[in-house]
N, CA and C atoms as an extended XYZ file, in Angstrom:
303
Properties=species:S:1:pos:R:3:atomname:S:1:resname:S:1:resid:I:1 pbc="F F F"
N       155.094       26.608       54.443 N   UNK     1
C       154.360       26.979       55.647 CA  UNK     1
C       155.112       28.099       56.365 C   UNK     1
N       154.454       28.814       57.240 N   UNK     2
C       155.145       29.860       58.002 CA  UNK     2
C       156.292       29.312       58.851 C   UNK     2
N       156.134       28.094       59.361 N   UNK     3
C       157.201       27.494       60.167 CA  UNK     3
C       158.439       27.220       59.319 C   UNK     3
N       158.221       26.696       58.128 N   UNK     4
C       159.339       26.420       57.226 CA  UNK     4
C       160.016       27.706       56.781 C   UNK     4
N       159.227       28.734       56.514 N   UNK     5
C       159.798       30.016       56.095 CA  UNK     5
C       160.582       30.648       57.235 C   UNK     5
N       160.154       30.431       58.476 N   UNK     6
C       160.885       30.969       59.630 CA  UNK     6
C       162.282       30.353       59.723 C   UNK     6
N       162.448       29.122       59.241 N   UNK     7
C       163.769       28.496       59.229 CA  UNK     7
C       164.667       29.093       58.142 C   UNK     7
N       164.065       29.471       57.016 N   UNK     8
C       164.831       29.942       55.872 CA  UNK     8
C       165.161       31.428       55.946 C   UNK     8
N       164.238       32.244       56.436 N   UNK     9
C       164.427       33.706       56.423 CA  UNK     9
C       165.727       34.185       57.061 C   UNK     9
N       166.161       33.650       58.201 N   UNK    10
C       167.425       34.128       58.768 CA  UNK    10
C       168.641       33.824       57.898 C   UNK    10
N       168.523       32.865       56.990 N   UNK    11
C       169.640       32.496       56.133 CA  UNK    11
C       169.729       33.349       54.866 C   UNK    11
N       168.661       34.100       54.565 N   UNK    12
C       168.647       34.932       53.371 CA  UNK    12
C       169.391       36.234       53.624 C   UNK    12
N       170.105       36.745       52.603 N   UNK    13
C       170.849       37.993       52.796 CA  UNK    13
C       169.900       39.154       53.066 C   UNK    13
N       170.327       40.105       53.903 N   UNK    14
C       169.479       41.266       54.177 CA  UNK    14
C       169.423       42.195       52.964 C   UNK    14
N       168.506       43.127       53.022 N   UNK    15
C       168.399       44.139       51.977 CA  UNK    15
C       169.681       44.972       51.964 C   UNK    15
N       170.162       45.386       50.800 N   UNK    16
C       171.408       46.165       50.755 CA  UNK    16
C       171.297       47.452       51.573 C   UNK    16
N       172.389       47.872       52.226 N   UNK    17
C       172.316       49.075       53.071 CA  UNK    17
C       172.138       50.358       52.269 C   UNK    17
N       172.562       50.350       51.013 N   UNK    18
C       172.449       51.537       50.173 CA  UNK    18
C       171.326       51.325       49.170 C   UNK    18
N       170.523       52.345       48.963 N   UNK    19
C       169.448       52.246       47.983 CA  UNK    19
C       168.107       52.007       48.649 C   UNK    19
N       167.144       51.641       47.835 N   UNK    20
C       165.784       51.425       48.323 CA  UNK    20
C       165.671       50.092       49.055 C   UNK    20
N       164.683       50.016       49.929 N   UNK    21
C       164.411       48.744       50.592 CA  UNK    21
C       163.858       47.747       49.580 C   UNK    21
N       163.995       46.492       49.910 N   UNK    22
C       163.508       45.417       49.045 CA  UNK    22
C       161.991       45.500       48.957 C   UNK    22
N       161.469       45.433       47.737 N   UNK    23
C       160.024       45.540       47.528 CA  UNK    23
C       159.370       44.199       47.209 C   UNK    23
N       160.162       43.172       46.975 N   UNK    24
C       159.592       41.869       46.627 CA  UNK    24
C       159.340       41.056       47.891 C   UNK    24
N       158.409       40.137       47.784 N   UNK    25
C       158.081       39.237       48.881 CA  UNK    25
C       158.999       38.014       48.779 C   UNK    25
N       159.910       37.873       49.740 N   UNK    26
C       160.872       36.772       49.682 CA  UNK    26
C       160.190       35.410       49.764 C   UNK    26
N       159.046       35.352       50.402 N   UNK    27
C       158.318       34.080       50.448 CA  UNK    27
C       157.889       33.666       49.048 C   UNK    27
N       157.420       34.643       48.242 N   UNK    28
C       157.035       34.345       46.864 CA  UNK    28
C       158.255       33.955       46.027 C   UNK    28
N       159.394       34.574       46.312 N   UNK    29
C       160.620       34.240       45.596 CA  UNK    29
C       161.012       32.789       45.886 C   UNK    29
N       161.066       32.435       47.165 N   UNK    30
C       161.450       31.068       47.553 CA  UNK    30
C       160.449       30.061       46.996 C   UNK    30
N       159.153       30.355       47.108 N   UNK    31
C       158.139       29.439       46.587 CA  UNK    31
C       158.250       29.301       45.068 C   UNK    31
N       158.570       30.393       44.376 N   UNK    32
C       158.751       30.331       42.929 CA  UNK    32
C       159.936       29.464       42.549 C   UNK    32
N       161.037       29.607       43.271 N   UNK    33
C       162.215       28.781       43.005 CA  UNK    33
C       161.883       27.312       43.235 C   UNK    33
N       161.212       27.017       44.340 N   UNK    34
C       160.853       25.628       44.636 CA  UNK    34
C       159.876       25.074       43.607 C   UNK    34
N       158.991       25.927       43.082 N   UNK    35
C       158.055       25.485       42.048 CA  UNK    35
C       158.810       25.059       40.791 C   UNK    35
N       159.773       25.871       40.365 N   UNK    36
C       160.546       25.545       39.160 CA  UNK    36
C       161.357       24.267       39.379 C   UNK    36
N       161.962       24.144       40.557 N   UNK    37
C       162.770       22.964       40.851 CA  UNK    37
C       161.898       21.704       40.864 C   UNK    37
N       160.742       21.796       41.480 N   UNK    38
C       159.877       20.618       41.594 CA  UNK    38
C       159.211       20.263       40.265 C   UNK    38
N       158.711       21.262       39.537 N   UNK    39
C       157.958       20.979       38.312 CA  UNK    39
C       158.853       20.781       37.097 C   UNK    39
N       160.041       21.375       37.136 N   UNK    40
C       160.932       21.277       35.989 CA  UNK    40
C       160.557       22.214       34.857 C   UNK    40
N       159.650       23.153       35.115 N   UNK    41
C       159.236       24.066       34.057 CA  UNK    41
C       160.322       25.112       33.787 C   UNK    41
N       160.180       25.816       32.702 N   UNK    42
C       161.106       26.895       32.380 CA  UNK    42
C       160.794       28.095       33.264 C   UNK    42
N       161.807       28.929       33.486 N   UNK    43
C       161.609       30.099       34.329 CA  UNK    43
C       160.509       30.996       33.773 C   UNK    43
N       160.467       31.143       32.453 N   UNK    44
C       159.461       32.007       31.828 CA  UNK    44
C       158.042       31.461       31.980 C   UNK    44
N       157.908       30.192       32.333 N   UNK    45
C       156.594       29.578       32.499 CA  UNK    45
C       156.115       29.630       33.951 C   UNK    45
N       156.823       30.358       34.798 N   UNK    46
C       156.445       30.479       36.206 CA  UNK    46
C       155.062       31.121       36.303 C   UNK    46
N       154.113       30.520       37.025 N   UNK    47
C       152.765       31.081       37.126 CA  UNK    47
C       152.764       32.494       37.703 C   UNK    47
N       151.715       33.228       37.396 N   UNK    48
C       151.613       34.644       37.769 CA  UNK    48
C       151.451       34.880       39.274 C   UNK    48
N       151.082       33.849       40.051 N   UNK    49
C       150.903       34.061       41.488 CA  UNK    49
C       152.230       34.134       42.247 C   UNK    49
N       153.348       33.928       41.537 N   UNK    50
C       154.678       34.134       42.116 CA  UNK    50
C       155.198       35.473       41.608 C   UNK    50
N       156.360       35.890       42.098 N   UNK    51
C       156.969       37.107       41.568 CA  UNK    51
C       157.316       36.883       40.094 C   UNK    51
N       157.569       37.952       39.372 N   UNK    52
C       157.911       37.858       37.951 CA  UNK    52
C       159.070       36.887       37.774 C   UNK    52
N       159.046       36.132       36.688 N   UNK    53
C       160.046       35.087       36.474 CA  UNK    53
C       161.461       35.640       36.477 C   UNK    53
N       161.657       36.816       35.905 N   UNK    54
C       162.991       37.399       35.815 CA  UNK    54
C       163.514       37.781       37.203 C   UNK    54
N       162.644       38.294       38.046 N   UNK    55
C       163.019       38.636       39.417 CA  UNK    55
C       163.363       37.374       40.200 C   UNK    55
N       162.514       36.358       40.074 N   UNK    56
C       162.735       35.099       40.780 CA  UNK    56
C       164.042       34.458       40.342 C   UNK    56
N       164.282       34.416       39.039 N   UNK    57
C       165.523       33.839       38.534 CA  UNK    57
C       166.733       34.645       38.997 C   UNK    57
N       166.601       35.969       39.034 N   UNK    58
C       167.700       36.811       39.492 CA  UNK    58
C       168.096       36.510       40.927 C   UNK    58
N       167.107       36.346       41.786 N   UNK    59
C       167.400       35.989       43.178 CA  UNK    59
C       168.023       34.605       43.258 C   UNK    59
N       167.481       33.642       42.498 N   UNK    60
C       168.033       32.286       42.506 CA  UNK    60
C       169.502       32.313       42.078 C   UNK    60
N       169.778       33.021       41.002 N   UNK    61
C       171.149       33.077       40.471 CA  UNK    61
C       172.104       33.729       41.470 C   UNK    61
N       171.651       34.837       42.061 N   UNK    62
C       172.486       35.540       43.045 CA  UNK    62
C       172.742       34.660       44.263 C   UNK    62
N       171.701       33.998       44.765 N   UNK    63
C       171.850       33.151       45.952 CA  UNK    63
C       172.706       31.930       45.656 C   UNK    63
N       172.617       31.415       44.432 N   UNK    64
C       173.456       30.275       44.060 CA  UNK    64
C       174.923       30.684       44.006 C   UNK    64
N       175.188       31.858       43.451 N   UNK    65
C       176.572       32.322       43.307 CA  UNK    65
C       177.211       32.698       44.641 C   UNK    65
N       176.450       33.319       45.548 N   UNK    66
C       177.044       33.773       46.808 CA  UNK    66
C       176.990       32.732       47.925 C   UNK    66
N       176.434       31.544       47.634 N   UNK    67
C       176.429       30.467       48.612 CA  UNK    67
C       175.202       30.416       49.510 C   UNK    67
N       174.276       31.340       49.326 N   UNK    68
C       173.069       31.360       50.160 CA  UNK    68
C       172.248       30.090       49.964 C   UNK    68
N       172.068       29.689       48.723 N   UNK    69
C       171.256       28.503       48.436 CA  UNK    69
C       171.884       27.259       49.048 C   UNK    69
N       173.207       27.147       49.000 N   UNK    70
C       173.905       26.011       49.615 CA  UNK    70
C       173.742       26.045       51.131 C   UNK    70
N       173.808       27.243       51.729 N   UNK    71
C       173.635       27.371       53.182 CA  UNK    71
C       172.235       26.933       53.604 C   UNK    71
N       171.222       27.293       52.817 N   UNK    72
C       169.850       26.861       53.109 CA  UNK    72
C       169.768       25.341       53.036 C   UNK    72
N       170.318       24.770       51.981 N   UNK    73
C       170.298       23.314       51.812 CA  UNK    73
C       171.004       22.619       52.968 C   UNK    73
N       172.173       23.101       53.344 N   UNK    74
C       172.932       22.483       54.434 CA  UNK    74
C       172.181       22.562       55.756 C   UNK    74
N       171.597       23.725       56.045 N   UNK    75
C       170.872       23.896       57.310 CA  UNK    75
C       169.661       22.967       57.383 C   UNK    75
N       168.920       22.855       56.283 N   UNK    76
C       167.749       21.977       56.284 CA  UNK    76
C       168.154       20.510       56.357 C   UNK    76
N       169.231       20.131       55.651 N   UNK    77
C       169.716       18.754       55.716 CA  UNK    77
C       170.133       18.392       57.138 C   UNK    77
N       170.875       19.297       57.799 N   UNK    78
C       171.311       19.033       59.175 CA  UNK    78
C       170.122       18.896       60.112 C   UNK    78
N       169.112       19.717       59.905 N   UNK    79
C       167.913       19.652       60.745 CA  UNK    79
C       167.200       18.310       60.584 C   UNK    79
N       167.065       17.853       59.345 N   UNK    80
C       166.405       16.570       59.083 CA  UNK    80
C       167.206       15.422       59.691 C   UNK    80
N       168.534       15.473       59.537 N   UNK    81
C       169.374       14.402       60.087 CA  UNK    81
C       169.279       14.349       61.611 C   UNK    81
N       169.284       15.518       62.265 N   UNK    82
C       169.152       15.538       63.737 CA  UNK    82
C       167.799       14.990       64.164 C   UNK    82
N       166.763       15.358       63.421 N   UNK    83
C       165.414       14.890       63.743 CA  UNK    83
C       165.322       13.369       63.651 C   UNK    83
N       166.095       12.771       62.731 N   UNK    84
C       166.120       11.320       62.576 CA  UNK    84
C       167.064       10.647       63.566 C   UNK    84
N       167.722       11.436       64.443 N   UNK    85
C       168.628       10.873       65.426 CA  UNK    85
C       170.008       10.558       64.881 C   UNK    85
N       170.380       11.176       63.785 N   UNK    86
C       171.689       10.947       63.177 CA  UNK    86
C       172.580       12.156       63.415 C   UNK    86
N       173.867       12.002       63.091 N   UNK    87
C       174.775       13.138       63.194 CA  UNK    87
C       174.356       14.199       62.181 C   UNK    87
N       174.653       15.463       62.487 N   UNK    88
C       174.211       16.571       61.639 CA  UNK    88
C       174.816       16.504       60.239 C   UNK    88
N       176.060       16.076       60.141 N   UNK    89
C       176.697       15.987       58.825 CA  UNK    89
C       177.078       14.535       58.550 C   UNK    89
N       176.939       14.096       57.303 N   UNK    90
C       177.299       12.713       56.988 CA  UNK    90
C       178.800       12.494       57.135 C   UNK    90
N       179.161       11.312       57.613 N   UNK    91
C       180.579       11.014       57.828 CA  UNK    91
C       181.154       10.129       56.729 C   UNK    91
N       180.297        9.585       55.873 N   UNK    92
C       180.776        8.706       54.807 CA  UNK    92
C       179.847        8.814       53.612 C   UNK    92
N       180.365        8.435       52.470 N   UNK    93
C       179.559        8.403       51.252 CA  UNK    93
C       179.820        7.092       50.528 C   UNK    93
N       178.836        6.626       49.798 N   UNK    94
C       178.966        5.382       49.045 CA  UNK    94
C       178.760        5.715       47.566 C   UNK    94
N       179.717        5.272       46.759 N   UNK    95
C       179.609        5.449       45.313 CA  UNK    95
C       179.639        4.072       44.671 C   UNK    95
N       178.758        3.877       43.710 N   UNK    96
C       178.799        2.637       42.945 CA  UNK    96
C       179.020        2.969       41.476 C   UNK    96
N       179.077        1.970       40.650 N   UNK    97
C       179.380        2.198       39.237 CA  UNK    97
C       178.311        3.029       38.553 C   UNK    97
N       177.064        2.942       38.988 N   UNK    98
C       175.995        3.744       38.398 CA  UNK    98
C       176.151        5.216       38.766 C   UNK    98
N       176.557        5.496       39.996 N   UNK    99
C       176.727        6.868       40.445 CA  UNK    99
C       177.902        7.536       39.738 C   UNK    99
N       178.974        6.799       39.534 N   UNK   100
C       180.178        7.357       38.915 CA  UNK   100
C       179.907        7.748       37.469 C   UNK   100
N       179.085        7.005       36.760 N   UNK   101
C       178.780        7.316       35.364 CA  UNK   101
C       178.167        8.688       35.281 C   UNK   101
């Protein structure tokens, strides 16, 4: 939704200062990444209504390496926790024998 994208856009890196401006739609990039994550399909099987699979994967890989994807995850997790009336960051974790395996 536009509201959800408004939360994510400030966390995405800006267009590089040198060279051409970004020509891809970042909303399509984010939606394409979420589609692959949710459906479990291969990157090459990304439907045509998203950006090209290679472009989408390139952004995903770059954002994963530079920490952008983790920053998005952390910001959304903190928002959900605050909305539920909990502290923004978890203070403890529980591991059992199934988790350790």
